[in-house]
Amino acid sequence: MKIEEIQRIKDEALRELRALRSLSDLENFKVKFLGKKGSITQALREIKGLPLEERKKTGAELNQLRQYLEDELESKKRELLFLEEDKPLDIDITLPGRRPLYGGVHPLAKVIDELCEVFTPLGFEVVTGPEIESEYYNFTALNIPEWHPARDMQATFYLQSGALLRTHTSPIQIRAMLARKPPLRIIAPGKVYRCDADVRHSPMFHQVEGLMVDREVSFSDLKGVLSYFAREVFGEGTRLRFRPSYFPFTEPSLEMDIGCVICGGEGCRVCSNTGWIEILGAGMVHPEVLRAVNYDPEQWQGFAFGLGVERIAMLKYGIDDIRLFFENHLYFLESFK
Amino acid sequence: MRVPITWLAEFIDLRDTPEKIAEILTLAGHEVEEIFDPYRKLGEIVSVKILEVLRPEDLREVCLCKVTDGKEVYTVLTTAIDQVKSGQVVAFAKPGSMTFDHRRIETKVVKGYESKGSFVSPFEAGVSEIKDRLLIFSEETEIGKSIYDLLQIKEPVLEVAITPNRGDLLSIYGITRELHLITGWDLKVLSLDKEKLPLISYPGRIEIQDTDGCYRYAGRYLRGVKVGESPFFVLKRLFLCGQRPINNIVDITNYVLLELGQPLHAFDWNKIRGGEILIRRANPQEKLTLLDGREIELHEKDLVIADREEALVLAGIMGGESSGVSESTEEIFLESAWFNPKRIRLSGQRHRITTESSYRFERKVDPEGIPLALKRATELILALMPNIEVSEIVDQYPCPYQPPSIDINLRKIHKILGFELGREKIDSFLFKLGEVKCEGEAYSIRPFSYRQDLSLPEDLVEEIARLYGYDQIPTTFPKATIFSARPRSDLIFNKKVKEILRAFGFYETINYSFINPGSIEALNLNPTDRRLDVIRLTNPISHSLSVMRTTLLPGLLETARFNIHREVENLRIFEVGKVFYPAKDLAEEREFLGLLLMGDMVKTPWEGKKRPLDLFDLKGVLEAMSLAMKLPLQLRPGSEEPFLKAGQSFDIYLEGKRVGYAGAMKKLIIEDFDLKEPLFVAELDLEVLVEPYFRAQKNITVNKPPKYPSTFRDITCVMEKNIPFEAIEKFLLNLKLPYLEKVDLVALYEGEPIPQGHKSISLRFWYRAEDHTLRDEEVEKIHEDIAKGLFDHFRAKPR
Ligand SMILES: [Zn+2]
């Protein structure tokens, strides 16, 4: 075996190594050079006849070459195996996946949660109250005696027992004040009932009531808290308008409008062309109401507000029919998640 | 309330547009809901050209005109034969429109000739009193245009929502007074103090017997009146305010009511026996036939105006049929009174009547305006019939009105408002509300008699804020005690339940709290079942929403039905809401959870993995819920609920208490609800779960990664088919074996070669020691014992 011969094997091996393209090429290469009958193995066997000095040198060279080729093959193999895994499967991966089921909360529950979350960081405690109420809590304690024309504002469902379905969440104010000592801050969501039903009214709907009583809570503070609320819910740039109004259980009273979110104030059907949409009623707790729960109006004052959840949900999501909320059609419910 | 701008202008110097006036009122708390023109609401009354006038021989007093508005051709029959000729442009009311005098225009057929629409006179169009000819335009007038545009008639009317505390604004004059208060525009004060005519003495007698019901009663007698149609300006204003005319006398009383807010009533003097007017409580069982023809039985708390024999009028609410003004009336008695608002309100409610009059009495009329209204009505009547004789005004006023004296000081004003308002501002506002006495920082105010809404210092603060402008008030944040309560446990729990169910693919629904009683009856409940004892509404919207729900089931089924009829066959829904039971105190309200599953389990449709839901889908949900909440809910097979299939249902227990049910609904019941199988439901009382839930969260056993390996052994055996798996589980649990970590059911098989009535069951037993690796001998020893025990106890054979 000549040195030239070894050099030739070496050149050939390195050239073929570079040309390897597949695992079978790789296997053939292995057999050709490194297998039992491979040319390198063969050469190693053949150098036995060489003189010692030359044999040592050539042997070392051949072994080095063998080691080099084995290492290269190993990394080439890994490379090819990686490529192998990138090969497309015989399957259409654009087919829909196996989806775990995921349901949704009702949009009204979602809005109620959001509204409560605006107030709880301000120290408002979430409370609830009974839906079947007495005349006393629903009306009388709220400064709406039997003969009061303000009762016309709330068409009431009566029960055979003489009780009624609460027409607003305001009775929770009374219950909360009786159960606690001032100062207090509560936020009270819940179902309310009025016996009118048409496209714009549902006989059952939801309100959120807020109440804050402390020593120095003022009308300006009420404006501040409501402005904060409106911007949290409807966005920073929301335009606000406050108007005087009348509720028997607050004095002074107000109503808050936001700039129409549908037309941006230009005037449309939703805002009856006024550019404004009424969002809530509020006011300073009436002294008669404070007296009804044995709070001294000289020492304590506060504000209360009430807002309609459906109305806010309709504005937020652009819903034009209140009945959708209670029909619970899956397509509708799926919109929210 | 309807407020015509042109009427307002009679009393105040209006310095802005109707739109701006609407905004001023709205921002002062009197929301203007709409600005509209009643003439435009009549419908299409337009100019048309007469194309042809036809005189068919079989029509005598009428002729047939073909007219066009430029788009369509109409044929119209008219009696105005000598007025119409072709080429003329006339006013034409299209079918569906309404004339000024409330005639609905329709399409009619006379002797086979169809007449669509009608020509109208200036009076019918509401533009003048002329009735005897058609409203004709010059021939070059544009056709197809609204005649009101052509005549430039604009009558903007504001629809104002007046809050119940402001009865003083239920009149044109009241609105002008308020506009003056807000804007300072010049008010033309209504002054009727001096009546320049000889007055005859009053020929009758008036006596207020019920001084609680009637605070002031004034009236006068008029002789020689002629009842007929009202003059055009009265008719027009009634029209603008949406009121129908009756006759000149009644119309004038209504006119004064609209103008001044004081209800008046006109009696036929000859129907008042003895000329004696008594204001008294009704007698028991006394009857009265009202103007609308309805006979009512009066209540002792009702206030009536009576003569010496019987009640003539339900005071302040509605007149009687017999004593009203008729065509033949020549002598009248005009009443102007101030009644107790509460009495009027309660009386009206008792008899379910609300009138323009009672609406105003309920909301308090101006006690000092009573004679004024009489004088105004007299003035209007005299303008029509200058030759009548008028009596003096008789005025019974036993206890003259005393305005409250409201004390308020600057400190209080600032404390409520939260900011300091200049002294001059406050002074200027307060002086517009009544008589003011001022000492240092303290004020004492006696509001004007028409401002009966003002009685407390807080009322004055609102007035100050209102006149200052709500938008001018600063926005601040409360300086208040810091505290924050933890969220209530039941609310946290409800949220958790909703979260879990959402993660299981359920959608939350909200159903009405009132349901159809039939839907509970359809559940096949035992007659003594509590859920049949429903709370009923006395005034439901409809029978299908007439009782309070005692279970969430009907609502869920209704929602399922709504969905299935609208392309949704597969449904997983829940509701968290209250059910209601009768109780001594109001009602017992309990928060429930209801679940409903319907249709197929659809995984990936293209893989063909679609199968109808079965009981284990429902059971799995409940078990997973139970694990997620760490609540050991127990499902006892065979629910007692009669609407569930006993063999495919469970009662749900927690700590030995029944808390709900779950299972497949009976097909016969499902079909009653217009639904189909498979359909599974569950209902749980959430309130009883709250406390155990929070308790469970405190007792959490923490598992660590294993230190030593586990090993398992399988047992496959054949046993009788009817041995429930639960029994095997229970048996193994009771063995209390060392090292046994858990047992899995790995296979269940029935059929060849297993003998009939038997099943093959494979269990995998997992063993692990905490302090060493188990040796085979240790495991074998225990496992053999288990196998033997199992075989013996269940008479099973190894397979
Ligand atoms: Zn708009």
Short mmCIF file of N, CA, C and O in Angstrom, two decimals, chain A residues 46-139:
data_model
loop_
_atom_site.label_atom_id
_atom_site.label_comp_id
_atom_site.label_asym_id
_atom_site.label_seq_id
_atom_site.Cartn_x
_atom_site.Cartn_y
_atom_site.Cartn_z
N GLU A 46 -3.94 -3.64 5.42
CA GLU A 46 -2.85 -3.80 4.46
C GLU A 46 -1.53 -3.18 4.89
O GLU A 46 -0.47 -3.58 4.43
N ILE A 47 -1.61 -2.20 5.78
CA ILE A 47 -0.34 -1.57 6.15
C ILE A 47 0.55 -2.44 7.03
O ILE A 47 1.69 -2.08 7.32
N LYS A 48 0.00 -3.59 7.43
CA LYS A 48 0.83 -4.47 8.28
C LYS A 48 2.18 -4.79 7.63
O LYS A 48 3.18 -4.99 8.29
N GLY A 49 2.16 -4.84 6.29
CA GLY A 49 3.38 -5.20 5.57
C GLY A 49 4.41 -4.06 5.47
O GLY A 49 5.53 -4.29 5.05
N LEU A 50 4.08 -2.92 5.90
CA LEU A 50 4.99 -1.79 5.77
C LEU A 50 6.04 -1.81 6.87
O LEU A 50 5.81 -2.38 7.94
N PRO A 51 7.12 -1.10 6.57
CA PRO A 51 8.14 -1.03 7.64
C PRO A 51 7.57 -0.30 8.85
O PRO A 51 6.68 0.53 8.70
N LEU A 52 8.13 -0.62 10.01
CA LEU A 52 7.56 -0.17 11.28
C LEU A 52 7.34 1.34 11.33
O LEU A 52 6.25 1.80 11.68
N GLU A 53 8.37 2.03 10.98
CA GLU A 53 8.29 3.50 11.05
C GLU A 53 7.14 4.02 10.21
O GLU A 53 6.29 4.77 10.68
N GLU A 54 7.05 3.53 8.99
CA GLU A 54 6.03 3.97 8.05
C GLU A 54 4.64 3.49 8.48
O GLU A 54 3.65 4.19 8.36
N ARG A 55 4.70 2.23 9.01
CA ARG A 55 3.42 1.65 9.46
C ARG A 55 2.81 2.51 10.57
O ARG A 55 1.63 2.83 10.58
N LYS A 56 3.64 2.91 11.50
CA LYS A 56 3.18 3.74 12.61
C LYS A 56 2.55 5.03 12.10
O LYS A 56 1.44 5.41 12.47
N LYS A 57 3.28 5.67 11.23
CA LYS A 57 2.85 6.97 10.73
C LYS A 57 1.53 6.85 9.94
O LYS A 57 0.54 7.55 10.19
N THR A 58 1.53 5.87 9.02
CA THR A 58 0.33 5.68 8.19
C THR A 58 -0.86 5.23 9.03
O THR A 58 -2.00 5.70 8.86
N GLY A 59 -0.56 4.31 9.96
CA GLY A 59 -1.64 3.81 10.84
C GLY A 59 -2.29 4.96 11.59
O GLY A 59 -3.52 5.08 11.65
N ALA A 60 -1.43 5.83 12.16
CA ALA A 60 -1.97 6.97 12.92
C ALA A 60 -2.82 7.85 12.03
O ALA A 60 -3.91 8.31 12.39
N GLU A 61 -2.32 8.06 10.83
CA GLU A 61 -3.03 8.92 9.90
C GLU A 61 -4.40 8.32 9.55
O GLU A 61 -5.43 9.01 9.53
N LEU A 62 -4.36 7.01 9.28
CA LEU A 62 -5.61 6.33 8.93
C LEU A 62 -6.61 6.35 10.09
O LEU A 62 -7.81 6.61 9.91
N ASN A 63 -6.11 6.12 11.28
CA ASN A 63 -7.00 6.13 12.45
C ASN A 63 -7.59 7.51 12.69
O ASN A 63 -8.75 7.67 13.06
N GLN A 64 -6.73 8.48 12.45
CA GLN A 64 -7.20 9.86 12.59
C GLN A 64 -8.32 10.13 11.61
O GLN A 64 -9.36 10.70 11.94
N LEU A 65 -8.09 9.66 10.37
CA LEU A 65 -9.09 9.83 9.33
C LEU A 65 -10.38 9.10 9.71
O LEU A 65 -11.48 9.64 9.61
N ARG A 66 -10.23 7.92 10.20
CA ARG A 66 -11.39 7.13 10.60
C ARG A 66 -12.19 7.86 11.68
O ARG A 66 -13.42 7.99 11.60
N GLN A 67 -11.44 8.34 12.68
CA GLN A 67 -12.10 9.06 13.78
C GLN A 67 -12.83 10.30 13.25
O GLN A 67 -13.98 10.58 13.59
N TYR A 68 -12.14 11.02 12.37
CA TYR A 68 -12.72 12.23 11.78
C TYR A 68 -14.01 11.91 11.04
O TYR A 68 -15.04 12.56 11.23
N LEU A 69 -13.93 10.84 10.22
CA LEU A 69 -15.12 10.48 9.45
C LEU A 69 -16.27 10.04 10.36
O LEU A 69 -17.42 10.40 10.14
N GLU A 70 -15.95 9.29 11.38
CA GLU A 70 -17.01 8.84 12.31
C GLU A 70 -17.71 10.03 12.98
O GLU A 70 -18.93 10.09 13.08
N ASP A 71 -16.89 10.98 13.42
CA ASP A 71 -17.47 12.17 14.05
C ASP A 71 -18.35 12.94 13.07
O ASP A 71 -19.49 13.35 13.38
N GLU A 72 -17.80 13.12 11.87
CA GLU A 72 -18.57 13.85 10.86
C GLU A 72 -19.87 13.13 10.54
O GLU A 72 -20.93 13.76 10.42
N LEU A 73 -19.76 11.81 10.43
CA LEU A 73 -20.97 11.02 10.12
C LEU A 73 -22.03 11.20 11.20
O LEU A 73 -23.21 11.35 10.92
N GLU A 74 -21.56 11.19 12.43
CA GLU A 74 -22.50 11.32 13.56
C GLU A 74 -23.27 12.65 13.49
O GLU A 74 -24.49 12.70 13.64
N SER A 75 -22.51 13.70 13.22
CA SER A 75 -23.21 15.00 13.20
C SER A 75 -24.07 15.12 11.95
O SER A 75 -25.15 15.71 11.98
N LYS A 76 -23.56 14.53 10.86
CA LYS A 76 -24.36 14.54 9.63
C LYS A 76 -25.66 13.76 9.85
O LYS A 76 -26.74 14.18 9.42
N LYS A 77 -25.54 12.69 10.56
CA LYS A 77 -26.72 11.85 10.82
C LYS A 77 -27.76 12.64 11.62
O LYS A 77 -28.95 12.64 11.31
N ARG A 78 -27.33 13.34 12.65
CA ARG A 78 -28.23 14.16 13.46
C ARG A 78 -28.92 15.21 12.61
O ARG A 78 -30.13 15.42 12.72
N GLU A 79 -28.09 15.78 11.75
CA GLU A 79 -28.64 16.81 10.86
C GLU A 79 -29.73 16.23 9.97
O GLU A 79 -30.81 16.80 9.82
N LEU A 80 -29.42 15.05 9.42
CA LEU A 80 -30.40 14.41 8.53
C LEU A 80 -31.64 13.95 9.30
O LEU A 80 -32.76 14.06 8.81
N LEU A 81 -31.43 13.49 10.51
CA LEU A 81 -32.58 13.06 11.32
C LEU A 81 -33.48 14.26 11.63
O LEU A 81 -34.71 14.15 11.63
N PHE A 82 -32.87 15.38 11.91
CA PHE A 82 -33.66 16.60 12.13
C PHE A 82 -34.50 16.92 10.92
O PHE A 82 -35.69 17.17 11.01
N LEU A 83 -33.81 16.87 9.74
CA LEU A 83 -34.52 17.17 8.51
C LEU A 83 -35.66 16.18 8.27
O LEU A 83 -36.74 16.54 7.84
N GLU A 84 -35.36 14.94 8.61
CA GLU A 84 -36.36 13.88 8.48
C GLU A 84 -37.66 14.27 9.20
O GLU A 84 -38.75 14.11 8.69
N GLU A 85 -37.53 14.87 10.41
CA GLU A 85 -38.70 15.23 11.21
C GLU A 85 -39.46 16.40 10.66
O GLU A 85 -40.60 16.67 11.03
N ASP A 86 -38.82 17.16 9.81
CA ASP A 86 -39.51 18.31 9.22
C ASP A 86 -40.37 17.91 8.04
O ASP A 86 -41.16 18.71 7.55
N LYS A 87 -40.20 16.67 7.59
CA LYS A 87 -40.98 16.23 6.43
C LYS A 87 -42.47 16.30 6.73
O LYS A 87 -42.90 15.96 7.81
N PRO A 88 -43.27 16.79 5.77
CA PRO A 88 -44.71 16.85 6.03
C PRO A 88 -45.31 15.47 6.25
O PRO A 88 -44.89 14.49 5.63
N LEU A 89 -46.31 15.43 7.20
CA LEU A 89 -47.04 14.18 7.40
C LEU A 89 -48.04 14.03 6.27
O LEU A 89 -48.41 15.01 5.62
N ASP A 90 -48.56 12.86 6.15
CA ASP A 90 -49.56 12.66 5.12
C ASP A 90 -50.93 13.00 5.69
O ASP A 90 -51.81 12.17 5.81
N ILE A 91 -51.06 14.24 6.13
CA ILE A 91 -52.32 14.66 6.76
C ILE A 91 -52.52 16.15 6.53
O ILE A 91 -51.53 16.89 6.43
N ASP A 92 -53.78 16.56 6.42
CA ASP A 92 -54.09 17.97 6.19
C ASP A 92 -54.18 18.69 7.52
O ASP A 92 -55.17 18.57 8.24
N ILE A 93 -53.10 19.40 7.83
CA ILE A 93 -53.13 20.03 9.15
C ILE A 93 -53.93 21.32 9.17
O ILE A 93 -54.00 22.01 10.17
N THR A 94 -54.60 21.65 8.06
CA THR A 94 -55.50 22.81 8.12
C THR A 94 -56.89 22.41 8.62
O THR A 94 -57.76 23.25 8.79
N LEU A 95 -57.06 21.11 8.86
CA LEU A 95 -58.35 20.66 9.43
C LEU A 95 -58.51 21.26 10.82
O LEU A 95 -57.53 21.53 11.50
N PRO A 96 -59.81 21.47 11.26
CA PRO A 96 -60.01 22.04 12.61
C PRO A 96 -59.45 21.12 13.69
O PRO A 96 -59.49 19.90 13.57
N GLY A 97 -58.94 21.73 14.76
CA GLY A 97 -58.37 20.96 15.85
C GLY A 97 -59.42 20.42 16.80
O GLY A 97 -60.61 20.71 16.66
N ARG A 98 -58.97 19.62 17.75
CA ARG A 98 -59.88 19.10 18.77
C ARG A 98 -59.95 20.12 19.89
O ARG A 98 -59.05 20.24 20.69
N ARG A 99 -61.06 20.87 19.90
CA ARG A 99 -61.12 22.01 20.82
C ARG A 99 -61.73 21.62 22.16
O ARG A 99 -62.81 21.06 22.19
N PRO A 100 -61.08 21.97 23.25
CA PRO A 100 -61.75 21.78 24.54
C PRO A 100 -62.93 22.74 24.57
O PRO A 100 -62.87 23.82 23.98
N LEU A 101 -64.01 22.35 25.23
CA LEU A 101 -65.17 23.24 25.29
C LEU A 101 -64.86 24.40 26.23
O LEU A 101 -64.21 24.23 27.24
N TYR A 102 -65.33 25.57 25.86
CA TYR A 102 -65.23 26.70 26.76
C TYR A 102 -66.49 27.53 26.64
O TYR A 102 -66.87 27.95 25.56
N GLY A 103 -67.17 27.73 27.75
CA GLY A 103 -68.46 28.41 27.72
C GLY A 103 -68.31 29.90 27.90
O GLY A 103 -67.30 30.48 27.53
N GLY A 104 -69.33 30.52 28.49
CA GLY A 104 -69.27 31.96 28.67
C GLY A 104 -70.20 32.43 29.76
O GLY A 104 -71.19 31.74 30.06
N VAL A 105 -69.88 33.59 30.33
CA VAL A 105 -70.83 34.18 31.28
C VAL A 105 -71.81 35.04 30.51
O VAL A 105 -71.52 35.51 29.41
N HIS A 106 -72.95 35.24 31.09
CA HIS A 106 -73.98 36.05 30.46
C HIS A 106 -73.52 37.51 30.39
O HIS A 106 -72.90 38.00 31.32
N PRO A 107 -73.81 38.19 29.27
CA PRO A 107 -73.33 39.58 29.14
C PRO A 107 -73.76 40.48 30.29
O PRO A 107 -73.01 41.37 30.68
N LEU A 108 -74.96 40.23 30.83
CA LEU A 108 -75.40 41.10 31.92
C LEU A 108 -74.57 40.84 33.18
O LEU A 108 -74.21 41.77 33.90
N ALA A 109 -74.26 39.56 33.42
CA ALA A 109 -73.41 39.22 34.57
C ALA A 109 -72.04 39.85 34.39
O ALA A 109 -71.43 40.35 35.35
N LYS A 110 -71.59 39.84 33.16
CA LYS A 110 -70.28 40.42 32.84
C LYS A 110 -70.27 41.93 33.13
O LYS A 110 -69.35 42.44 33.76
N VAL A 111 -71.31 42.60 32.68
CA VAL A 111 -71.39 44.04 32.90
C VAL A 111 -71.52 44.34 34.40
O VAL A 111 -70.88 45.25 34.92
N ILE A 112 -72.33 43.55 35.10
CA ILE A 112 -72.48 43.76 36.55
C ILE A 112 -71.12 43.62 37.23
O ILE A 112 -70.74 44.46 38.06
N ASP A 113 -70.38 42.60 36.86
CA ASP A 113 -69.06 42.41 37.46
C ASP A 113 -68.16 43.61 37.17
O ASP A 113 -67.46 44.10 38.05
N GLU A 114 -68.21 44.07 35.93
CA GLU A 114 -67.36 45.22 35.58
C GLU A 114 -67.73 46.46 36.37
O GLU A 114 -66.86 47.20 36.83
N LEU A 115 -69.05 46.67 36.52
CA LEU A 115 -69.49 47.86 37.25
C LEU A 115 -69.05 47.78 38.71
O LEU A 115 -68.56 48.76 39.28
N CYS A 116 -69.22 46.60 39.29
CA CYS A 116 -68.82 46.44 40.69
C CYS A 116 -67.31 46.62 40.83
O CYS A 116 -66.84 47.21 41.80
N GLU A 117 -66.58 46.15 39.83
CA GLU A 117 -65.12 46.27 39.89
C GLU A 117 -64.64 47.72 39.79
O GLU A 117 -63.51 48.03 40.18
N VAL A 118 -65.50 48.58 39.25
CA VAL A 118 -65.13 50.00 39.23
C VAL A 118 -65.19 50.57 40.66
O VAL A 118 -64.38 51.40 41.05
N PHE A 119 -66.16 50.09 41.42
CA PHE A 119 -66.39 50.70 42.73
C PHE A 119 -65.69 50.01 43.89
O PHE A 119 -65.38 50.67 44.88
N THR A 120 -65.44 48.71 43.77
CA THR A 120 -64.81 48.04 44.92
C THR A 120 -63.44 48.62 45.27
O THR A 120 -63.13 48.75 46.45
N PRO A 121 -62.62 49.03 44.29
CA PRO A 121 -61.34 49.64 44.70
C PRO A 121 -61.53 50.95 45.47
O PRO A 121 -60.62 51.40 46.14
N LEU A 122 -62.71 51.57 45.34
CA LEU A 122 -62.98 52.79 46.10
C LEU A 122 -63.54 52.47 47.48
O LEU A 122 -64.04 53.35 48.17
N GLY A 123 -63.50 51.20 47.84
CA GLY A 123 -63.97 50.83 49.17
C GLY A 123 -65.46 50.52 49.25
O GLY A 123 -66.02 50.44 50.33
N PHE A 124 -66.10 50.36 48.09
CA PHE A 124 -67.51 50.00 48.11
C PHE A 124 -67.64 48.48 48.30
O PHE A 124 -66.95 47.71 47.63
N GLU A 125 -68.55 48.11 49.18
CA GLU A 125 -68.74 46.70 49.48
C GLU A 125 -69.94 46.19 48.68
O GLU A 125 -70.98 46.84 48.64
N VAL A 126 -69.78 45.03 48.04
CA VAL A 126 -70.88 44.49 47.24
C VAL A 126 -71.89 43.81 48.16
O VAL A 126 -71.53 42.95 48.94
N VAL A 127 -73.15 44.25 48.08
CA VAL A 127 -74.20 43.62 48.90
C VAL A 127 -75.40 43.30 48.01
O VAL A 127 -75.51 43.81 46.90
N THR A 128 -76.26 42.43 48.50
CA THR A 128 -77.48 42.11 47.76
C THR A 128 -78.67 42.18 48.72
O THR A 128 -78.49 42.37 49.91
N GLY A 129 -79.85 42.03 48.16
CA GLY A 129 -81.05 42.08 48.99
C GLY A 129 -82.14 41.25 48.36
O GLY A 129 -81.99 40.78 47.23
N PRO A 130 -83.24 41.08 49.09
CA PRO A 130 -84.32 40.24 48.56
C PRO A 130 -85.00 40.86 47.35
O PRO A 130 -85.08 42.08 47.23
N GLU A 131 -85.48 39.99 46.46
CA GLU A 131 -86.17 40.48 45.27
C GLU A 131 -87.66 40.65 45.54
O GLU A 131 -88.34 41.42 44.90
N ILE A 132 -88.16 39.86 46.50
CA ILE A 132 -89.54 40.06 46.95
C ILE A 132 -89.46 40.99 48.16
O ILE A 132 -88.81 40.67 49.15
N GLU A 133 -90.09 42.14 48.03
CA GLU A 133 -89.93 43.18 49.04
C GLU A 133 -91.27 43.60 49.62
O GLU A 133 -92.33 43.27 49.08
N SER A 134 -91.20 44.38 50.68
CA SER A 134 -92.42 44.94 51.24
C SER A 134 -92.59 46.36 50.72
O SER A 134 -91.65 46.99 50.24
N GLU A 135 -93.82 46.85 50.80
CA GLU A 135 -94.11 48.25 50.46
C GLU A 135 -93.17 49.16 51.21
O GLU A 135 -92.70 50.17 50.69
N TYR A 136 -92.91 48.78 52.47
CA TYR A 136 -92.12 49.66 53.34
C TYR A 136 -90.73 49.90 52.77
O TYR A 136 -90.32 51.04 52.58
N TYR A 137 -90.01 48.80 52.48
CA TYR A 137 -88.64 48.98 52.00
C TYR A 137 -88.58 49.53 50.59
O TYR A 137 -87.69 50.28 50.24
N ASN A 138 -89.54 49.11 49.77
CA ASN A 138 -89.48 49.52 48.37
C ASN A 138 -89.94 50.96 48.18
O ASN A 138 -89.48 51.65 47.28
N PHE A 139 -90.87 51.40 49.01
CA PHE A 139 -91.44 52.74 48.82
C PHE A 139 -91.36 53.62 50.06
O PHE A 139 -90.70 54.65 50.07
#
